[in-house]
Amino acid sequence: MNNATLIRKLADIVGAGQLLSTLEAMAPHLGDWRGRYQGVAICVVRPASTAEVAAVVGVCAQAGVPMVPQGGNTSLCGAATPGREALAVVISLSRLKRVRAIDPANNTMTVEAGCVLQTLQNTAAQAGRLFPLSLAAEGSCQIGGNLSTNAGGVQVLRYGNTRDLTLGLEVVLPSGEVWNGLRGLRKDNTGYDLKQLFIGAEGTLGIITAAVLKLFPLPRATVTAWLAIASPALAVRLLADLQSRFGALLTACELVSDVALSLVRKHIPGLQPALSASPWHLLIEVSGGDDDDARRHALETFLVEALECGTIRDAVLAQSSEQARGLWALRENIGEAQKIEGLSIKHDVSVPISRIPEFVERADRQLAQAFPDIRIVAFGHLGDGNLHYNQSKSEAGENAAFIGAQPAVNRVVYDLVHELGGSISAEHGIGQLKREELLRYKSPVEIEMMRAIKRTIDPLGLMNPGKVL
């Protein structure tokens, strides 16, 4: 089947207005958010239903044409960007944006893959429920992409990753068949848990078109505080103290270096809450119950005690939801500030929480010895051991050349992560960026198991080729 025939058949399925084939029209779908990857495609199709996705996949499979599923295109590893090697069809899920059902009594919500994460948060809130997945890109990322990368975010400490928030899936398989696993059950012990194959698979095994997601009671009382601290070691101690005092009420604990905070202040105007100078900071959130005053008093008491014993240097306790949003904006805009600053080498790693101080101390020292004038931007989710550990030069003009040092920088960072029993990808996935690194740090047995699953479900290798494996 030639490309003209393929395009005609796909247009018959989705409508001529929902098929993009000119370079200008396709351009937003051919590059990644960070600007590191640029691919090629035969066309971009925008189906509006699961049936249309299945028909598109069936035609592409018959033609032997690779397919690249794409949601909000916010991947940080190039997972949703087509490659340069083979022409593919990009399948955008952005028109699948219905909330099919909300069941407050069962605490579930059935949604389509193209729903924007923030829309789902708001929809759940309107029903008096919480959908806790929360990350910086929530205004543009789509739930299908969150599922495909097993997204994490700032509330993993309390609620878990996307994998933990999912009860059922609907998936279009590489053959064009549809697997309907949209079950809102918390107990279903009938064999293999098939949905887990597709969560975190980055579209390499099939296309997620809908999901049943867990909801939770909407917390009425939420208190936020920004703490100035001296070191990651004290941050780990504080986390343990907070968990002892508040238990599951501690919903977020974010570590931010002063270097990261300085970039936000430099590039994001208006985000200037009065904070004490400090080499490190913690952003914490305690939520639950319906008495704001009681919750604030309890956290204030804890902070006074921490100040008296020297665990923290200073603290800002938000007195309103507006002040809390201002503190969160400092944390959530770190990625955007780095993008404005220019190119950098990024790492999304996890190590046991107890070993975060050792990782930061050793990695900082080794990188400073190997690369004079290096700038390290470190921040992340202390509560689940996930650190974003990024490198650049202080002079933005030097970073284009510095990017060439990425393999050497990776060796320092990833070898140390591996030594400490960690992971080279905590929440961003593998995509194109870490495909070769995976071979170094996964055992041959693990890699072969993954390849065997890929061969079984996608024997022609047409689903998002060149990603993960």
Tab-separated table of C-alpha atoms in Angstrom:
chain	number	residue	atom	x	y	z
A	1	MET	CA	0.000	0.000	0.000
A	2	ASN	CA	1.568	3.310	-1.034
A	3	ASN	CA	1.372	6.418	1.120
A	4	ALA	CA	-1.330	8.088	-0.976
A	5	THR	CA	-3.601	5.056	-0.611
A	6	LEU	CA	-2.837	4.832	3.115
A	7	ILE	CA	-3.673	8.514	3.638
A	8	ARG	CA	-6.915	8.134	1.719
A	9	LYS	CA	-7.995	5.134	3.794
A	10	LEU	CA	-7.138	6.885	7.059
A	11	ALA	CA	-9.001	10.033	5.975
A	12	ASP	CA	-12.052	7.893	5.258
A	13	ILE	CA	-11.952	6.755	8.907
A	14	VAL	CA	-11.352	10.037	10.752
A	15	GLY	CA	-12.531	12.589	8.179
A	16	ALA	CA	-10.345	14.658	5.894
A	17	GLY	CA	-10.259	17.540	8.385
A	18	GLN	CA	-8.744	15.306	11.069
A	19	LEU	CA	-5.806	14.080	8.982
A	20	LEU	CA	-2.717	16.285	8.759
A	21	SER	CA	-0.220	15.604	5.997
A	22	THR	CA	1.585	18.867	5.263
A	23	LEU	CA	4.841	19.549	7.074
A	24	GLU	CA	3.494	22.804	8.464
A	25	ALA	CA	0.366	21.165	9.902
A	26	MET	CA	2.286	18.219	11.319
A	27	ALA	CA	5.135	20.263	12.828
A	28	PRO	CA	3.745	20.487	16.420
A	29	HIS	CA	3.511	16.685	16.494
A	30	LEU	CA	7.014	15.955	15.173
A	31	GLY	CA	9.145	17.439	17.954
A	32	ASP	CA	9.310	16.952	21.701
A	33	TRP	CA	8.638	19.504	24.453
A	34	ARG	CA	12.317	19.889	25.314
A	35	GLY	CA	13.346	20.426	21.696
A	36	ARG	CA	15.821	17.547	21.646
A	37	TYR	CA	14.101	15.260	19.150
A	38	GLN	CA	12.664	15.878	15.706
A	39	GLY	CA	11.102	13.110	13.630
A	40	VAL	CA	9.236	12.472	10.398
A	41	ALA	CA	5.790	11.084	9.673
A	42	ILE	CA	3.558	10.153	6.769
A	43	CYS	CA	0.664	11.922	8.449
A	44	VAL	CA	-0.984	12.702	11.774
A	45	VAL	CA	-4.453	11.281	12.370
A	46	ARG	CA	-6.855	12.482	15.063
A	47	PRO	CA	-9.488	9.810	15.729
A	48	ALA	CA	-12.476	10.715	17.908
A	49	SER	CA	-13.432	7.326	19.344
A	50	THR	CA	-12.033	3.955	20.293
A	51	ALA	CA	-13.666	2.480	17.177
A	52	GLU	CA	-11.820	5.001	15.003
A	53	VAL	CA	-8.520	4.280	16.771
A	54	ALA	CA	-9.054	0.553	16.172
A	55	ALA	CA	-9.821	1.131	12.497
A	56	VAL	CA	-6.732	3.339	12.071
A	57	VAL	CA	-4.515	0.739	13.745
A	58	GLY	CA	-6.021	-2.013	11.594
A	59	VAL	CA	-5.237	-0.143	8.362
A	60	CYS	CA	-1.675	0.673	9.502
A	61	ALA	CA	-1.073	-2.923	10.575
A	62	GLN	CA	-2.299	-4.195	7.204
A	63	ALA	CA	0.083	-1.778	5.475
A	64	GLY	CA	2.990	-2.631	7.810
A	65	VAL	CA	3.342	1.032	8.808
A	66	PRO	CA	4.721	1.967	12.250
A	67	MET	CA	2.458	3.911	14.627
A	68	VAL	CA	3.365	6.507	17.246
A	69	PRO	CA	0.648	7.210	19.850
A	70	GLN	CA	0.672	10.784	21.104
A	71	GLY	CA	-1.158	12.592	23.888
A	72	GLY	CA	-0.266	16.071	25.126
A	73	ASN	CA	3.275	15.659	23.760
A	74	THR	CA	4.885	16.640	27.067
A	75	SER	CA	7.255	13.661	27.261
A	76	LEU	CA	10.718	14.498	28.583
A	77	CYS	CA	12.323	11.418	26.983
A	78	GLY	CA	11.109	11.675	23.392
A	79	ALA	CA	8.622	8.832	23.855
A	80	ALA	CA	5.864	10.483	21.797
A	81	THR	CA	8.109	11.777	19.016
A	82	PRO	CA	8.413	9.748	15.782
A	83	GLY	CA	11.893	8.657	14.802
A	84	ARG	CA	13.975	9.673	11.799
A	85	GLU	CA	14.614	6.167	10.546
A	86	ALA	CA	11.194	5.079	9.227
A	87	LEU	CA	8.108	6.991	8.212
A	88	ALA	CA	5.285	6.422	10.666
A	89	VAL	CA	1.732	7.499	11.310
A	90	VAL	CA	1.296	9.634	14.423
A	91	ILE	CA	-1.993	8.818	16.169
A	92	SER	CA	-3.096	11.764	18.306
A	93	LEU	CA	-5.531	10.881	21.080
A	94	SER	CA	-6.471	14.504	21.845
A	95	ARG	CA	-10.067	14.159	20.574
A	96	LEU	CA	-10.838	11.257	22.923
A	97	LYS	CA	-11.722	13.545	25.803
A	98	ARG	CA	-14.988	12.326	27.277
A	99	VAL	CA	-15.477	11.563	30.924
A	100	ARG	CA	-17.627	8.491	30.388
A	101	ALA	CA	-18.795	8.007	33.967
A	102	ILE	CA	-18.225	9.072	37.563
A	103	ASP	CA	-19.236	6.679	40.326
A	104	PRO	CA	-18.817	8.532	43.649
A	105	ALA	CA	-20.031	5.570	45.675
A	106	ASN	CA	-17.366	3.355	44.107
A	107	ASN	CA	-14.820	6.205	44.085
A	108	THR	CA	-14.058	5.715	40.390
A	109	MET	CA	-14.049	7.756	37.208
A	110	THR	CA	-14.029	6.291	33.674
A	111	VAL	CA	-12.270	8.606	31.251
A	112	GLU	CA	-10.862	8.661	27.733
A	113	ALA	CA	-7.173	8.955	26.963
A	114	GLY	CA	-7.259	12.493	25.569
A	115	CYS	CA	-8.624	14.085	28.758
A	116	VAL	CA	-6.260	16.751	30.089
A	117	LEU	CA	-5.116	15.881	33.610
A	118	GLN	CA	-6.192	19.198	35.112
A	119	THR	CA	-9.673	18.752	33.630
A	120	LEU	CA	-9.951	15.402	35.392
A	121	GLN	CA	-8.827	16.923	38.683
A	122	ASN	CA	-11.523	19.603	38.353
A	123	THR	CA	-14.191	17.112	37.288
A	124	ALA	CA	-13.472	14.936	40.295
A	125	ALA	CA	-13.561	17.960	42.618
A	126	GLN	CA	-16.979	18.958	41.276
A	127	ALA	CA	-18.200	15.517	42.353
A	128	GLY	CA	-16.684	16.031	45.813
A	129	ARG	CA	-13.780	13.705	45.072
A	130	LEU	CA	-10.029	13.938	44.615
A	131	PHE	CA	-8.033	12.573	41.704
A	132	PRO	CA	-4.577	13.002	43.239
A	133	LEU	CA	-2.238	12.688	40.263
A	134	SER	CA	-0.529	16.098	40.092
A	135	LEU	CA	2.498	17.270	38.117
A	136	ALA	CA	3.847	20.449	36.571
A	137	ALA	CA	2.458	19.685	33.080
A	138	GLU	CA	-1.081	18.961	34.326
A	139	GLY	CA	-2.562	21.826	32.307
A	140	SER	CA	-1.539	20.207	29.017
A	141	CYS	CA	-0.588	16.557	29.581
A	142	GLN	CA	-3.247	13.937	28.853
A	143	ILE	CA	-4.202	10.961	30.960
A	144	GLY	CA	-3.311	8.492	28.193
A	145	GLY	CA	0.263	9.728	28.288
A	146	ASN	CA	0.267	9.683	32.089
A	147	LEU	CA	-0.796	6.044	31.967
A	148	SER	CA	1.694	5.144	29.248
A	149	THR	CA	4.600	6.573	31.242
A	150	ASN	CA	3.288	5.633	34.702
A	151	ALA	CA	3.549	9.292	35.687
A	152	GLY	CA	4.459	10.164	39.258
A	153	GLY	CA	4.204	13.749	40.473
A	154	VAL	CA	4.045	15.419	43.840
A	155	GLN	CA	1.558	13.211	45.711
A	156	VAL	CA	3.099	9.781	45.139
A	157	LEU	CA	4.110	9.845	48.809
A	158	ARG	CA	0.453	9.436	49.817
A	159	TYR	CA	-1.386	8.055	46.771
A	160	GLY	CA	1.182	6.268	44.601
A	161	ASN	CA	2.079	6.476	40.910
A	162	THR	CA	-0.452	6.365	38.062
A	163	ARG	CA	-0.178	2.573	38.183
A	164	ASP	CA	-1.544	2.658	41.723
A	165	LEU	CA	-4.425	4.918	40.676
A	166	THR	CA	-5.706	2.683	37.869
A	167	LEU	CA	-8.291	-0.078	38.164
A	168	GLY	CA	-9.042	-0.842	34.514
A	169	LEU	CA	-8.040	-0.054	30.929
A	170	GLU	CA	-9.366	-0.133	27.408
A	171	VAL	CA	-6.593	-0.768	24.881
A	172	VAL	CA	-6.385	-1.025	21.108
A	173	LEU	CA	-3.928	-3.829	20.402
A	174	PRO	CA	-1.418	-3.809	17.512
A	175	SER	CA	-3.778	-5.996	15.473
A	176	GLY	CA	-6.570	-3.429	15.726
A	177	GLU	CA	-8.511	-5.563	18.215
A	178	VAL	CA	-9.908	-3.833	21.294
A	179	TRP	CA	-9.337	-5.225	24.783
A	180	ASN	CA	-12.030	-3.936	27.126
A	181	GLY	CA	-10.704	-4.199	30.659
A	182	LEU	CA	-12.681	-1.259	32.067
A	183	ARG	CA	-13.430	-2.828	35.427
A	184	GLY	CA	-13.881	-0.695	38.524
A	185	LEU	CA	-12.849	-3.503	40.862
A	186	ARG	CA	-10.329	-3.348	43.658
A	187	LYS	CA	-10.263	-7.129	43.856
A	188	ASP	CA	-10.096	-9.218	40.677
A	189	ASN	CA	-7.986	-12.316	41.160
A	190	THR	CA	-8.678	-13.975	37.793
A	191	GLY	CA	-5.194	-14.475	36.425
A	192	TYR	CA	-2.625	-12.097	35.000
A	193	ASP	CA	-3.249	-8.408	35.664
A	194	LEU	CA	-3.104	-7.447	31.998
A	195	LYS	CA	-3.546	-3.720	32.510
A	196	GLN	CA	-0.143	-3.541	34.174
A	197	LEU	CA	1.500	-4.549	30.881
A	198	PHE	CA	0.307	-1.351	29.219
A	199	ILE	CA	0.834	1.103	32.084
A	200	GLY	CA	4.392	2.366	31.712
A	201	ALA	CA	4.906	0.641	28.323
A	202	GLU	CA	5.040	4.021	26.515
A	203	GLY	CA	2.760	2.887	23.701
A	204	THR	CA	5.020	0.026	22.632
A	205	LEU	CA	2.418	-2.684	23.263
A	206	GLY	CA	-0.838	-0.961	22.313
A	207	ILE	CA	-2.780	2.288	22.528
A	208	ILE	CA	-4.639	3.063	25.740
A	209	THR	CA	-7.974	4.657	24.829
A	210	ALA	CA	-9.770	4.760	28.207
A	211	ALA	CA	-9.246	3.983	31.881
A	212	VAL	CA	-11.055	3.499	35.163
A	213	LEU	CA	-9.284	5.663	37.736
A	214	LYS	CA	-9.430	5.669	41.523
A	215	LEU	CA	-10.925	8.643	43.323
A	216	PHE	CA	-10.605	9.638	46.976
A	217	PRO	CA	-12.540	11.798	49.429
A	218	LEU	CA	-11.781	15.457	48.778
A	219	PRO	CA	-9.663	16.849	51.635
A	220	ARG	CA	-11.305	19.917	53.127
A	221	ALA	CA	-8.263	20.992	55.113
A	222	THR	CA	-4.901	21.445	53.416
A	223	VAL	CA	-1.894	23.255	54.875
A	224	THR	CA	1.274	24.127	52.979
A	225	ALA	CA	4.664	25.263	54.278
A	226	TRP	CA	8.059	26.163	52.827
A	227	LEU	CA	11.053	25.283	55.015
A	228	ALA	CA	14.635	26.504	54.841
A	229	ILE	CA	17.082	23.706	55.651
A	230	ALA	CA	20.814	23.164	55.612
A	231	SER	CA	21.198	19.835	53.846
A	232	PRO	CA	19.528	16.799	52.239
A	233	ALA	CA	20.457	14.810	55.374
A	234	LEU	CA	18.306	17.116	57.486
A	235	ALA	CA	15.560	16.854	54.849
A	236	VAL	CA	15.489	13.073	55.258
A	237	ARG	CA	15.374	13.471	59.048
A	238	LEU	CA	12.483	15.946	58.721
A	239	LEU	CA	10.581	13.585	56.448
A	240	ALA	CA	10.785	10.845	59.068
A	241	ASP	CA	9.682	13.258	61.799
A	242	LEU	CA	6.766	14.499	59.674
A	243	GLN	CA	5.629	10.965	58.924
A	244	SER	CA	5.823	10.041	62.601
A	245	ARG	CA	3.708	13.061	63.530
A	246	PHE	CA	1.210	13.164	60.637
A	247	GLY	CA	1.250	9.712	59.063
A	248	ALA	CA	-0.848	9.506	55.888
A	249	LEU	CA	-1.877	13.151	56.301
A	250	LEU	CA	1.534	14.101	54.854
A	251	THR	CA	0.672	14.254	51.161
A	252	ALA	CA	3.753	15.959	49.696
A	253	CYS	CA	7.389	16.539	50.622
A	254	GLU	CA	9.422	18.267	47.898
A	255	LEU	CA	13.152	18.967	48.044
A	256	VAL	CA	14.451	22.077	46.223
A	257	SER	CA	18.029	23.300	45.995
A	258	ASP	CA	18.767	27.023	46.124
A	259	VAL	CA	20.224	26.774	42.601
A	260	ALA	CA	16.884	25.506	41.291
A	261	LEU	CA	14.965	28.192	43.174
A	262	SER	CA	17.285	30.902	41.806
A	263	LEU	CA	16.435	29.902	38.233
A	264	VAL	CA	12.724	30.278	38.944
A	265	ARG	CA	13.257	33.715	40.451
A	266	LYS	CA	15.359	34.701	37.436
A	267	HIS	CA	12.997	33.570	34.680
A	268	ILE	CA	9.442	33.451	36.063
A	269	PRO	CA	8.273	36.976	36.962
A	270	GLY	CA	5.886	37.497	39.844
A	271	LEU	CA	6.914	34.444	41.866
A	272	GLN	CA	8.653	36.261	44.701
A	273	PRO	CA	7.371	35.085	48.104
A	274	ALA	CA	9.608	36.235	50.954
A	275	LEU	CA	11.841	33.258	51.754
A	276	SER	CA	15.017	33.021	53.798
A	277	ALA	CA	18.236	32.331	51.936
A	278	SER	CA	19.249	28.716	52.372
A	279	PRO	CA	21.182	26.079	50.406
A	280	TRP	CA	18.172	23.727	50.478
A	281	HIS	CA	14.429	23.955	50.940
A	282	LEU	CA	11.476	21.668	51.613
A	283	LEU	CA	7.916	22.243	50.410
A	284	ILE	CA	5.484	20.184	52.469
A	285	GLU	CA	1.741	19.653	52.400
A	286	VAL	CA	-0.474	18.149	55.088
A	287	SER	CA	-4.082	17.430	54.149
A	288	GLY	CA	-7.098	15.637	55.515
A	289	GLY	CA	-10.175	16.268	57.590
A	290	ASP	CA	-12.169	19.480	57.393
A	291	ASP	CA	-10.678	21.773	60.057
A	292	ASP	CA	-8.099	24.100	58.491
A	293	ASP	CA	-7.339	25.853	61.779
A	294	ALA	CA	-6.658	22.593	63.616
A	295	ARG	CA	-4.459	21.296	60.811
A	296	ARG	CA	-2.543	24.591	60.594
A	297	HIS	CA	-2.055	24.694	64.371
A	298	ALA	CA	-0.701	21.123	64.377
A	299	LEU	CA	1.814	21.902	61.607
A	300	GLU	CA	2.759	25.195	63.227
A	301	THR	CA	3.500	23.385	66.486
A	302	PHE	CA	5.700	20.910	64.627
A	303	LEU	CA	7.612	23.721	62.877
A	304	VAL	CA	8.232	25.604	66.135
A	305	GLU	CA	9.713	22.444	67.631
A	306	ALA	CA	11.885	21.916	64.529
A	307	LEU	CA	13.142	25.501	64.731
A	308	GLU	CA	13.997	25.111	68.393
A	309	CYS	CA	16.038	21.944	67.817
A	310	GLY	CA	17.744	23.369	64.720
A	311	THR	CA	16.336	20.935	62.160
A	312	ILE	CA	15.051	23.855	60.103
A	313	ARG	CA	16.387	27.408	59.745
A	314	ASP	CA	13.135	29.166	58.917
A	315	ALA	CA	9.612	28.414	57.747
A	316	VAL	CA	6.787	30.075	55.852
A	317	LEU	CA	3.368	28.650	56.703
A	318	ALA	CA	0.749	29.559	54.072
A	319	GLN	CA	-2.161	31.449	55.608
A	320	SER	CA	-4.467	31.113	52.594
A	321	SER	CA	-4.993	28.989	49.505
A	322	GLU	CA	-3.555	31.855	47.451
A	323	GLN	CA	-0.349	31.844	49.466
A	324	ALA	CA	-0.169	28.063	49.149
A	325	ARG	CA	-0.495	28.324	45.361
A	326	GLY	CA	2.339	30.854	45.364
A	327	LEU	CA	4.621	28.437	47.188
A	328	TRP	CA	3.686	25.560	44.894
A	329	ALA	CA	4.317	27.766	41.851
A	330	LEU	CA	7.963	28.085	42.904
A	331	ARG	CA	8.318	24.318	42.807
A	332	GLU	CA	6.226	23.674	39.714
A	333	ASN	CA	8.004	26.236	37.546
A	334	ILE	CA	11.498	24.825	37.973
A	335	GLY	CA	11.219	22.823	34.738
A	336	GLU	CA	9.976	25.832	32.775
A	337	ALA	CA	12.740	28.019	34.206
A	338	GLN	CA	15.365	25.484	33.140
A	339	LYS	CA	13.901	25.410	29.642
A	340	ILE	CA	14.131	29.199	29.398
A	341	GLU	CA	17.699	29.151	30.720
A	342	GLY	CA	18.733	26.811	27.909
A	343	LEU	CA	19.947	23.302	27.264
A	344	SER	CA	20.832	21.054	30.155
A	345	ILE	CA	21.566	17.406	30.857
A	346	LYS	CA	18.641	15.955	32.788
A	347	HIS	CA	18.352	12.942	35.047
A	348	ASP	CA	15.176	11.566	36.612
A	349	VAL	CA	16.501	9.076	39.136
A	350	SER	CA	15.394	7.353	42.314
A	351	VAL	CA	17.360	5.879	45.176
A	352	PRO	CA	16.256	4.640	48.606
A	353	ILE	CA	15.244	7.729	50.587
A	354	SER	CA	17.890	7.008	53.200
A	355	ARG	CA	20.616	7.255	50.550
A	356	ILE	CA	19.618	10.563	48.958
A	357	PRO	CA	22.162	12.554	51.040
A	358	GLU	CA	24.957	10.173	50.020
A	359	PHE	CA	23.923	10.342	46.370
A	360	VAL	CA	23.869	14.155	46.306
A	361	GLU	CA	27.200	14.495	48.129
A	362	ARG	CA	29.068	11.933	46.008
A	363	ALA	CA	27.543	12.890	42.654
A	364	ASP	CA	28.132	16.622	43.276
A	365	ARG	CA	31.763	15.971	44.192
A	366	GLN	CA	32.527	13.650	41.270
A	367	LEU	CA	30.900	15.922	38.706
A	368	ALA	CA	32.638	19.042	40.040
A	369	GLN	CA	35.997	17.270	39.772
A	370	ALA	CA	35.329	16.078	36.229
A	371	PHE	CA	33.628	19.216	34.884
A	372	PRO	CA	34.823	22.519	36.360
A	373	ASP	CA	32.209	25.294	36.490
A	374	ILE	CA	29.361	22.795	36.305
A	375	ARG	CA	26.002	23.944	37.683
A	376	ILE	CA	23.810	21.293	39.305
A	377	VAL	CA	20.069	21.860	39.546
A	378	ALA	CA	18.653	19.351	42.013
A	379	PHE	CA	15.048	19.066	43.132
A	380	GLY	CA	12.379	16.442	43.399
A	381	HIS	CA	10.066	14.249	45.381
A	382	LEU	CA	11.908	13.489	48.607
A	383	GLY	CA	8.960	11.517	49.956
A	384	ASP	CA	9.366	8.755	47.357
A	385	GLY	CA	13.112	9.009	46.689
A	386	ASN	CA	12.790	10.589	43.227
A	387	LEU	CA	15.344	13.290	42.452
A	388	HIS	CA	15.583	15.418	39.306
A	389	TYR	CA	19.317	15.942	39.023
A	390	ASN	CA	20.273	18.187	36.109
A	391	GLN	CA	23.535	19.716	34.874
A	392	SER	CA	24.501	22.719	32.801
A	393	LYS	CA	27.131	25.460	32.719
A	394	SER	CA	26.595	28.800	34.415
A	395	GLU	CA	27.062	30.551	31.086
A	396	ALA	CA	24.132	29.566	28.883
A	397	GLY	CA	26.230	29.947	25.737
A	398	GLU	CA	28.479	27.069	26.823
A	399	ASN	CA	25.670	24.521	27.102
A	400	ALA	CA	25.409	23.557	23.444
A	401	ALA	CA	28.969	22.236	23.680
A	402	PHE	CA	28.452	20.842	27.173
A	403	ILE	CA	25.625	18.611	25.932
A	404	GLY	CA	28.311	16.607	24.146
A	405	ALA	CA	29.547	15.521	27.572
A	406	GLN	CA	26.259	13.812	28.365
A	407	PRO	CA	27.599	10.232	28.049
A	408	ALA	CA	30.358	10.982	30.553
A	409	VAL	CA	27.969	12.800	32.908
A	410	ASN	CA	25.523	9.906	32.647
A	411	ARG	CA	28.204	7.431	33.646
A	412	VAL	CA	28.879	9.324	36.868
A	413	VAL	CA	25.218	9.750	37.754
A	414	TYR	CA	23.797	6.421	36.622
A	415	ASP	CA	26.654	4.270	37.886
A	416	LEU	CA	26.261	5.829	41.327
A	417	VAL	CA	22.469	5.401	41.220
A	418	HIS	CA	22.936	1.741	40.306
A	419	GLU	CA	25.493	1.241	43.082
A	420	LEU	CA	23.033	2.666	45.608
A	421	GLY	CA	20.252	0.332	44.498
A	422	GLY	CA	18.310	2.953	42.532
A	423	SER	CA	16.693	3.409	39.134
A	424	ILE	CA	17.795	5.503	36.155
A	425	SER	CA	14.170	6.437	35.452
A	426	ALA	CA	11.831	7.216	38.318
A	427	GLU	CA	8.821	8.766	36.572
A	428	HIS	CA	9.677	10.052	33.082
A	429	GLY	CA	10.069	6.701	31.351
A	430	ILE	CA	12.680	5.548	28.845
A	431	GLY	CA	11.534	6.803	25.438
A	432	GLN	CA	14.406	7.415	23.063
A	433	LEU	CA	16.590	9.126	25.653
A	434	LYS	CA	17.491	6.157	27.869
A	435	ARG	CA	17.011	3.210	25.543
A	436	GLU	CA	20.696	2.300	25.417
A	437	GLU	CA	21.195	3.044	29.105
A	438	LEU	CA	18.540	0.448	29.895
A	439	LEU	CA	20.771	-2.267	28.442
A	440	ARG	CA	23.558	-1.298	30.822
A	441	TYR	CA	21.537	-1.333	34.015
A	442	LYS	CA	18.860	-3.984	33.448
A	443	SER	CA	19.945	-7.612	33.684
A	444	PRO	CA	19.934	-9.718	30.493
A	445	VAL	CA	17.102	-11.757	32.000
A	446	GLU	CA	14.948	-8.641	32.482
A	447	ILE	CA	15.662	-7.342	28.991
A	448	GLU	CA	14.793	-10.683	27.401
A	449	MET	CA	11.550	-10.905	29.372
A	450	MET	CA	10.582	-7.461	28.111
A	451	ARG	CA	11.484	-8.385	24.545
A	452	ALA	CA	9.486	-11.604	24.789
A	453	ILE	CA	6.401	-9.650	25.851
A	454	LYS	CA	6.941	-7.204	22.990
A	455	ARG	CA	7.301	-10.026	20.433
A	456	THR	CA	4.151	-11.718	21.691
A	457	ILE	CA	1.855	-8.695	21.698
A	458	ASP	CA	3.421	-6.719	18.832
A	459	PRO	CA	5.073	-9.360	16.600
A	460	LEU	CA	5.504	-6.938	13.675
A	461	GLY	CA	7.148	-4.305	15.879
A	462	LEU	CA	4.855	-1.524	14.627
A	463	MET	CA	3.886	0.054	17.949
A	464	ASN	CA	6.062	3.074	18.767
A	465	PRO	CA	9.248	1.517	17.391
A	466	GLY	CA	12.586	2.669	18.776
A	467	LYS	CA	11.167	3.472	22.200
A	468	VAL	CA	12.088	1.607	25.409
A	469	LEU	CA	13.587	-1.387	23.516
